PDB file of C-alpha atoms in Angstrom:
ATOM      1  CA  MET T 480     -48.264 -56.471 -14.649  1.00 77.00           C
ATOM      2  CA  PHE T 481     -50.304 -55.746 -17.787  1.00 82.00           C
ATOM      3  CA  TYR T 482     -47.269 -56.357 -19.997  1.00 85.00           C
ATOM      4  CA  CYS T 483     -46.663 -59.762 -18.364  1.00 82.00           C
ATOM      5  CA  LEU T 484     -50.328 -60.690 -18.807  1.00 84.00           C
ATOM      6  CA  VAL T 485     -50.065 -59.938 -22.533  1.00 88.00           C
ATOM      7  CA  ILE T 486     -46.841 -61.954 -22.884  1.00 88.00           C
ATOM      8  CA  PHE T 487     -48.264 -64.916 -20.923  1.00 86.00           C
ATOM      9  CA  TYR T 488     -51.398 -64.836 -23.086  1.00 88.00           C
ATOM     10  CA  ARG T 489     -49.315 -64.768 -26.297  1.00 89.00           C
ATOM     11  CA  THR T 490     -47.282 -67.709 -24.952  1.00 88.00           C
ATOM     12  CA  THR T 491     -50.330 -69.854 -24.138  1.00 87.00           C
ATOM     13  CA  ALA T 492     -51.931 -68.912 -27.472  1.00 88.00           C
ATOM     14  CA  ILE T 493     -49.137 -70.777 -29.278  1.00 88.00           C
ATOM     15  CA  VAL T 494     -50.176 -74.169 -27.866  1.00 84.00           C
ATOM     16  CA  ILE T 495     -53.742 -73.759 -26.511  1.00 82.00           C
ATOM     17  CA  TYR T 496     -56.897 -73.118 -28.572  1.00 84.00           C
ATOM     18  CA  SER T 497     -59.399 -72.396 -25.790  1.00 82.00           C
ATOM     19  CA  ASN T 498     -59.598 -68.651 -25.061  1.00 83.00           C
ATOM     20  CA  LEU T 499     -60.869 -69.304 -21.529  1.00 82.00           C
ATOM     21  CA  LEU T 500     -57.956 -71.627 -20.754  1.00 80.00           C
ATOM     22  CA  ARG T 501     -55.483 -69.209 -22.341  1.00 82.00           C
ATOM     23  CA  PHE T 502     -56.697 -66.336 -20.188  1.00 82.00           C
ATOM     24  CA  THR T 503     -56.813 -68.481 -17.034  1.00 78.00           C
ATOM     25  CA  LEU T 504     -53.226 -69.671 -17.494  1.00 77.00           C
ATOM     26  CA  ALA T 505     -52.055 -66.177 -18.427  1.00 78.00           C
ATOM     27  CA  ILE T 506     -53.520 -64.559 -15.316  1.00 76.00           C
ATOM     28  CA  PHE T 507     -52.440 -67.314 -12.905  1.00 70.00           C
ATOM     29  CA  PRO T 508     -48.791 -66.176 -12.496  1.00 67.00           C
ATOM     30  CA  VAL T 509     -49.988 -62.667 -11.627  1.00 66.00           C
ATOM     31  CA  LEU T 510     -52.607 -63.810  -9.085  1.00 65.00           C
ATOM     32  CA  ASN T 511     -50.349 -66.485  -7.602  1.00 57.00           C
ATOM     33  CA  PRO T 512     -49.518 -65.482  -3.987  1.00 52.00           C
ATOM     34  CA  PHE T 513     -45.819 -66.102  -4.645  1.00 52.00           C
ATOM     35  CA  THR T 514     -45.723 -63.140  -7.037  1.00 56.00           C
ATOM     36  CA  VAL T 515     -46.408 -60.666  -4.210  1.00 55.00           C
ATOM     37  CA  ASP T 516     -42.712 -59.779  -4.226  1.00 57.00           C
ATOM     38  CA  PHE T 517     -42.812 -58.997  -7.945  1.00 58.00           C
ATOM     39  CA  PHE T 518     -45.913 -56.840  -8.217  1.00 58.00           C
ATOM     40  CA  TYR T 519     -47.616 -55.858  -4.989  1.00 59.00           C
ATOM     41  CA  ARG T 520     -44.523 -54.894  -3.005  1.00 59.00           C
ATOM     42  CA  ALA T 521     -43.471 -52.847  -6.022  1.00 52.00           C
ATOM     43  CA  GLY T 522     -39.854 -53.968  -5.909  1.00 63.00           C
ATOM     44  CA  PRO T 523     -38.280 -52.603  -9.117  1.00 70.00           C
ATOM     45  CA  GLN T 524     -35.622 -55.342  -9.353  1.00 73.00           C
ATOM     46  CA  GLU T 525     -38.091 -58.215  -9.175  1.00 71.00           C
ATOM     47  CA  THR T 526     -40.571 -56.502 -11.495  1.00 74.00           C
ATOM     48  CA  PHE T 527     -38.037 -55.978 -14.278  1.00 80.00           C
ATOM     49  CA  VAL T 528     -36.672 -59.507 -13.892  1.00 79.00           C
ATOM     50  CA  PHE T 529     -40.199 -60.912 -14.114  1.00 80.00           C
ATOM     51  CA  ILE T 530     -40.683 -59.084 -17.430  1.00 84.00           C
ATOM     52  CA  PHE T 531     -37.434 -60.490 -18.857  1.00 86.00           C
ATOM     53  CA  ILE T 532     -38.216 -64.043 -17.687  1.00 84.00           C
ATOM     54  CA  ALA T 533     -41.721 -63.806 -19.203  1.00 86.00           C
ATOM     55  CA  ASN T 534     -40.090 -62.778 -22.507  1.00 89.00           C
ATOM     56  CA  LEU T 535     -37.629 -65.690 -22.391  1.00 88.00           C
ATOM     57  CA  ILE T 536     -40.389 -68.230 -21.764  1.00 87.00           C
ATOM     58  CA  TYR T 537     -42.262 -66.799 -24.754  1.00 89.00           C
ATOM     59  CA  PHE T 538     -39.131 -67.035 -26.960  1.00 88.00           C
ATOM     60  CA  ILE T 539     -38.590 -70.689 -26.008  1.00 85.00           C
ATOM     61  CA  VAL T 540     -42.225 -71.761 -26.526  1.00 85.00           C
ATOM     62  CA  LYS T 541     -42.317 -69.899 -29.849  1.00 86.00           C
ATOM     63  CA  ASP T 542     -39.053 -71.519 -30.946  1.00 84.00           C
ATOM     64  CA  HIS T 543     -40.083 -75.014 -29.869  1.00 80.00           C
ATOM     65  CA  PHE T 544     -43.638 -75.079 -31.238  1.00 83.00           C
ATOM     66  CA  THR T 545     -43.550 -72.763 -34.261  1.00 81.00           C
ATOM     67  CA  GLY T 546     -39.956 -73.063 -35.447  1.00 76.00           C
ATOM     68  CA  THR T 547     -39.585 -69.283 -35.554  1.00 77.00           C
ATOM     69  CA  ILE T 548     -37.221 -67.128 -33.528  1.00 77.00           C
ATOM     70  CA  THR T 549     -37.316 -63.558 -32.206  1.00 77.00           C
ATOM     71  CA  ASN T 550     -34.640 -60.949 -32.989  1.00 82.00           C
ATOM     72  CA  LYS T 551     -31.368 -62.309 -31.567  1.00 82.00           C
ATOM     73  CA  TYR T 552     -30.312 -58.989 -29.972  1.00 86.00           C
ATOM     74  CA  PHE T 553     -33.604 -58.811 -28.086  1.00 87.00           C
ATOM     75  CA  ILE T 554     -32.957 -62.345 -26.814  1.00 87.00           C
ATOM     76  CA  TYR T 555     -29.409 -61.404 -25.745  1.00 88.00           C
ATOM     77  CA  ALA T 556     -30.709 -58.379 -23.826  1.00 89.00           C
ATOM     78  CA  ASN T 557     -33.227 -60.565 -21.976  1.00 87.00           C
ATOM     79  CA  LEU T 558     -30.513 -63.132 -21.206  1.00 88.00           C
ATOM     80  CA  LEU T 559     -28.064 -60.598 -19.734  1.00 88.00           C
ATOM     81  CA  LEU T 560     -30.161 -58.012 -17.928  1.00 86.00           C
ATOM     82  CA  PRO T 561     -31.800 -60.165 -15.194  1.00 84.00           C
ATOM     83  CA  GLY T 562     -28.384 -61.209 -13.824  1.00 81.00           C
ATOM     84  CA  LEU T 563     -27.322 -57.561 -13.644  1.00 83.00           C
ATOM     85  CA  ILE T 564     -30.542 -56.514 -11.924  1.00 81.00           C
ATOM     86  CA  LYS T 565     -30.991 -59.307  -9.355  1.00 76.00           C
ATOM     87  CA  GLU T 566     -28.063 -61.568  -8.420  1.00 72.00           C
ATOM     88  CA  PRO T 567     -29.541 -65.115  -8.306  1.00 70.00           C
ATOM     89  CA  PHE T 568     -31.142 -64.693 -11.715  1.00 78.00           C
ATOM     90  CA  SER T 569     -27.708 -64.811 -13.350  1.00 80.00           C
ATOM     91  CA  ILE T 570     -27.883 -68.583 -12.817  1.00 80.00           C
ATOM     92  CA  ILE T 571     -31.369 -68.903 -14.292  1.00 81.00           C
ATOM     93  CA  CYS T 572     -30.315 -66.954 -17.383  1.00 86.00           C
ATOM     94  CA  ILE T 573     -27.318 -69.236 -17.934  1.00 88.00           C
ATOM     95  CA  TYR T 574     -29.826 -72.111 -18.073  1.00 84.00           C
ATOM     96  CA  PHE T 575     -31.914 -70.217 -20.632  1.00 87.00           C
ATOM     97  CA  SER T 576     -28.758 -69.632 -22.697  1.00 89.00           C
ATOM     98  CA  LEU T 577     -27.956 -73.357 -22.566  1.00 86.00           C
ATOM     99  CA  TYR T 578     -31.414 -74.058 -23.977  1.00 83.00           C
ATOM    100  CA  PHE T 579     -30.752 -71.842 -27.001  1.00 85.00           C
ATOM    101  CA  LEU T 580     -27.293 -73.370 -27.385  1.00 84.00           C
ATOM    102  CA  PHE T 581     -28.271 -77.054 -27.277  1.00 83.00           C
ATOM    103  CA  PHE T 582     -32.014 -77.431 -27.891  1.00 80.00           C
ATOM    104  CA  SER T 583     -33.210 -74.542 -30.047  1.00 80.00           C
ATOM    105  CA  ASN T 584     -34.669 -75.420 -33.439  1.00 71.00           C
ATOM    106  CA  LYS T 585     -33.965 -72.123 -35.173  1.00 75.00           C
ATOM    107  CA  PHE T 586     -31.398 -70.180 -33.146  1.00 75.00           C
ATOM    108  CA  LYS T 587     -28.279 -70.379 -35.332  1.00 75.00           C
ATOM    109  CA  PHE T 588     -26.080 -67.717 -33.732  1.00 75.00           C
ATOM    110  CA  LYS T 589     -23.943 -70.085 -31.674  1.00 79.00           C
ATOM    111  CA  LYS T 590     -20.702 -68.061 -31.666  1.00 82.00           C
ATOM    112  CA  SER T 591     -22.334 -64.904 -30.353  1.00 86.00           C
ATOM    113  CA  LEU T 592     -24.264 -66.979 -27.812  1.00 87.00           C
ATOM    114  CA  PHE T 593     -20.945 -68.287 -26.418  1.00 90.00           C
ATOM    115  CA  ILE T 594     -19.966 -64.653 -25.802  1.00 90.00           C
ATOM    116  CA  VAL T 595     -23.255 -64.073 -23.953  1.00 90.00           C
ATOM    117  CA  ILE T 596     -22.668 -67.171 -21.783  1.00 90.00           C
ATOM    118  CA  PHE T 597     -19.108 -66.012 -21.073  1.00 91.00           C
ATOM    119  CA  ILE T 598     -20.418 -62.608 -19.906  1.00 90.00           C
ATOM    120  CA  GLN T 599     -23.062 -64.341 -17.761  1.00 89.00           C
ATOM    121  CA  ILE T 600     -20.373 -66.458 -16.077  1.00 89.00           C
ATOM    122  CA  LEU T 601     -18.298 -63.311 -15.448  1.00 89.00           C
ATOM    123  CA  ILE T 602     -21.343 -61.704 -13.807  1.00 86.00           C
ATOM    124  CA  LEU T 603     -21.882 -64.810 -11.668  1.00 83.00           C
ATOM    125  CA  PHE T 604     -18.243 -64.970 -10.513  1.00 84.00           C
ATOM    126  CA  THR T 605     -18.255 -61.238  -9.770  1.00 83.00           C
ATOM    127  CA  ILE T 606     -21.280 -61.777  -7.504  1.00 79.00           C
ATOM    128  CA  LEU T 607     -19.711 -64.800  -5.765  1.00 76.00           C
ATOM    129  CA  PHE T 608     -16.372 -63.039  -5.166  1.00 77.00           C
ATOM    130  CA  ASN T 609     -18.285 -60.056  -3.839  1.00 75.00           C
ATOM    131  CA  TYR T 610     -20.030 -62.356  -1.337  1.00 70.00           C
ATOM    132  CA  ILE T 611     -16.703 -63.851  -0.245  1.00 69.00           C
ATOM    133  CA  ASN T 612     -15.096 -60.424   0.229  1.00 70.00           C
ATOM    134  CA  VAL T 613     -17.883 -58.301   1.692  1.00 67.00           C
ATOM    135  CA  GLY T 614     -20.712 -60.679   2.573  1.00 60.00           C
ATOM    136  CA  HIS T 615     -24.226 -60.975   1.191  1.00 57.00           C
ATOM    137  CA  THR T 616     -25.698 -57.846  -0.361  1.00 52.00           C
ATOM    138  CA  TYR T 617     -28.414 -57.835   2.306  1.00 51.00           C
ATOM    139  CA  GLY T 618     -25.833 -57.221   5.005  1.00 47.00           C
ATOM    140  CA  ALA T 619     -22.148 -57.756   5.738  1.00 44.00           C
ATOM    141  CA  GLU T 620     -23.030 -59.865   8.782  1.00 49.00           C
ATOM    142  CA  ASN T 621     -23.845 -62.725   6.387  1.00 54.00           C
ATOM    143  CA  GLU T 622     -20.224 -63.446   5.664  1.00 58.00           C
ATOM    144  CA  PHE T 623     -19.681 -65.989   2.924  1.00 58.00           C
ATOM    145  CA  SER T 624     -16.576 -68.178   3.211  1.00 65.00           C
ATOM    146  CA  ASN T 625     -15.272 -71.583   2.188  1.00 69.00           C
ATOM    147  CA  GLU T 626     -15.992 -72.840   5.699  1.00 73.00           C
ATOM    148  CA  LYS T 627     -19.593 -71.625   5.512  1.00 71.00           C
ATOM    149  CA  PHE T 628     -19.958 -73.219   2.069  1.00 70.00           C
ATOM    150  CA  LEU T 629     -18.779 -76.561   3.489  1.00 76.00           C
ATOM    151  CA  ASN T 630     -21.142 -76.278   6.461  1.00 75.00           C
ATOM    152  CA  LEU T 631     -24.052 -75.518   4.147  1.00 73.00           C
ATOM    153  CA  LEU T 632     -23.168 -78.518   1.994  1.00 74.00           C
ATOM    154  CA  ILE T 633     -22.970 -80.913   4.968  1.00 76.00           C
ATOM    155  CA  SER T 634     -26.130 -79.612   6.607  1.00 74.00           C
ATOM    156  CA  PHE T 635     -28.204 -79.392   3.403  1.00 71.00           C
ATOM    157  CA  PRO T 636     -30.545 -82.377   4.038  1.00 68.00           C
ATOM    158  CA  TYR T 637     -31.643 -81.144   7.472  1.00 67.00           C
ATOM    159  CA  ASN T 638     -30.820 -77.422   7.446  1.00 65.00           C
ATOM    160  CA  LEU T 639     -34.343 -76.566   6.312  1.00 64.00           C
ATOM    161  CA  LYS T 640     -37.482 -78.689   6.378  1.00 64.00           C
ATOM    162  CA  ILE T 641     -38.110 -77.709   2.765  1.00 65.00           C
ATOM    163  CA  ASN T 642     -34.833 -79.387   1.715  1.00 69.00           C
ATOM    164  CA  SER T 643     -36.021 -82.743   3.070  1.00 73.00           C
ATOM    165  CA  LEU T 644     -39.348 -82.255   1.301  1.00 74.00           C
ATOM    166  CA  PHE T 645     -37.496 -81.359  -1.908  1.00 74.00           C
ATOM    167  CA  ILE T 646     -35.550 -84.658  -1.765  1.00 76.00           C
ATOM    168  CA  PHE T 647     -38.705 -86.640  -0.857  1.00 78.00           C
ATOM    169  CA  VAL T 648     -40.703 -85.238  -3.803  1.00 75.00           C
ATOM    170  CA  GLN T 649     -37.913 -86.224  -6.181  1.00 77.00           C
ATOM    171  CA  LEU T 650     -37.932 -89.797  -4.912  1.00 78.00           C
ATOM    172  CA  ILE T 651     -41.693 -89.971  -5.544  1.00 77.00           C
ATOM    173  CA  LEU T 652     -41.183 -88.554  -9.049  1.00 74.00           C
ATOM    174  CA  ILE T 653     -38.532 -91.175  -9.830  1.00 75.00           C
ATOM    175  CA  LEU T 654     -40.855 -93.969  -8.651  1.00 77.00           C
ATOM    176  CA  LEU T 655     -43.786 -92.647 -10.707  1.00 73.00           C
ATOM    177  CA  LEU T 656     -41.798 -92.050 -13.892  1.00 70.00           C
ATOM    178  CA  TYR T 657     -39.155 -94.751 -13.641  1.00 69.00           C
ATOM    179  CA  LYS T 658     -39.849 -95.854 -17.240  1.00 69.00           C
ATOM    180  CA  LYS T 659     -38.859 -92.404 -18.542  1.00 68.00           C
ATOM    181  CA  LYS T 660     -35.411 -92.425 -16.979  1.00 68.00           C
ATOM    182  CA  LYS T 661     -33.670 -90.109 -19.448  1.00 69.00           C
ATOM    183  CA  PHE T 662     -36.354 -87.450 -19.189  1.00 64.00           C
ATOM    184  CA  VAL T 663     -36.568 -87.641 -15.394  1.00 69.00           C
ATOM    185  CA  LEU T 664     -32.808 -87.557 -14.888  1.00 73.00           C
ATOM    186  CA  SER T 665     -32.318 -84.576 -17.199  1.00 69.00           C
ATOM    187  CA  VAL T 666     -35.104 -82.603 -15.493  1.00 70.00           C
ATOM    188  CA  LEU T 667     -33.854 -83.489 -12.010  1.00 75.00           C
ATOM    189  CA  PHE T 668     -30.299 -82.556 -12.944  1.00 76.00           C
ATOM    190  CA  PHE T 669     -31.251 -78.994 -13.921  1.00 70.00           C
ATOM    191  CA  VAL T 670     -33.758 -78.605 -11.079  1.00 72.00           C
ATOM    192  CA  ASN T 671     -31.141 -79.645  -8.512  1.00 76.00           C
ATOM    193  CA  LEU T 672     -28.462 -77.514 -10.115  1.00 74.00           C
ATOM    194  CA  PHE T 673     -30.714 -74.462  -9.857  1.00 69.00           C
ATOM    195  CA  TYR T 674     -31.965 -75.333  -6.361  1.00 73.00           C
ATOM    196  CA  LEU T 675     -28.486 -75.878  -4.928  1.00 73.00           C
ATOM    197  CA  SER T 676     -27.083 -72.780  -6.655  1.00 70.00           C
ATOM    198  CA  ASN T 677     -29.888 -70.683  -5.215  1.00 67.00           C
ATOM    199  CA  TYR T 678     -29.409 -72.314  -1.792  1.00 70.00           C
ATOM    200  CA  PHE T 679     -25.718 -71.408  -1.661  1.00 67.00           C
ATOM    201  CA  ILE T 680     -26.141 -67.902  -3.079  1.00 65.00           C
ATOM    202  CA  TYR T 681     -28.750 -67.148  -0.426  1.00 62.00           C
ATOM    203  CA  GLN T 682     -26.512 -68.911   2.119  1.00 60.00           C
ATOM    204  CA  GLY T 683     -29.132 -71.349   3.318  1.00 54.00           C
ATOM    205  CA  TRP T 684     -31.896 -68.784   3.771  1.00 50.00           C
ATOM    206  CA  SER T 685     -35.364 -70.304   3.604  1.00 39.00           C
TER     207      SER T 685
END
C-alpha cells in the first residue's frame, strides 16, 4: 500500500503543483472502497497486479508529459507479469502495450515491444482455451463454451442492470461531447473493448 502511495504521488507530481492536491489524489485510490479486494482482503494476486498497474500509469504520464522514458526492461516486466498473476489483466496490459506502440513520445523499441504483445496474446489465448476445456478457474461448474459465449452476447443489454447503465452513460457522454467526435469514439472504443472482454472472461458475472 505504501509503495502504491509513493508511486501515485510521483505520478501526480508530474502534472500538479499543489502538494495538498497531489497527496489527496495519491491517497484516493487506496481509500477508495473498491480497492478492498487489493489491500484489505490481502489477496496476493490483486496486490501485486495493483503495484504493476500503478507503475504503468506512472510510466505513461512520465512519457506523455516529460518526454522521458523508464528502463525498457522494467516496462516489459510490468506489461507481462499482471497477465500471468491474474487472468483478466492480460487484456489490460495489451492495451498498455498498444499505448507504447502507437502513442508514446520516447519509447523507440518497437520490435521488442511486438514480441511482448505476442507473448501477451499467447497468455490470453492460453487462458481462454483453459476456460473452454476445464471451465472458469473459480470452479469447473462455470463451463465456458461457444454456446455460452453466444448466449452472453445476445443477453448482454439486459443480463445485468449495470450493462444497461453502462450503455446509457455512453449515450449521455456522446450527447455532451458530440463536437469532439474523434476523441469520444476512440475512448468509447477502448472502454467497450475492455468492458466486453472482461464481461466474457468472467462469463457474465456482475
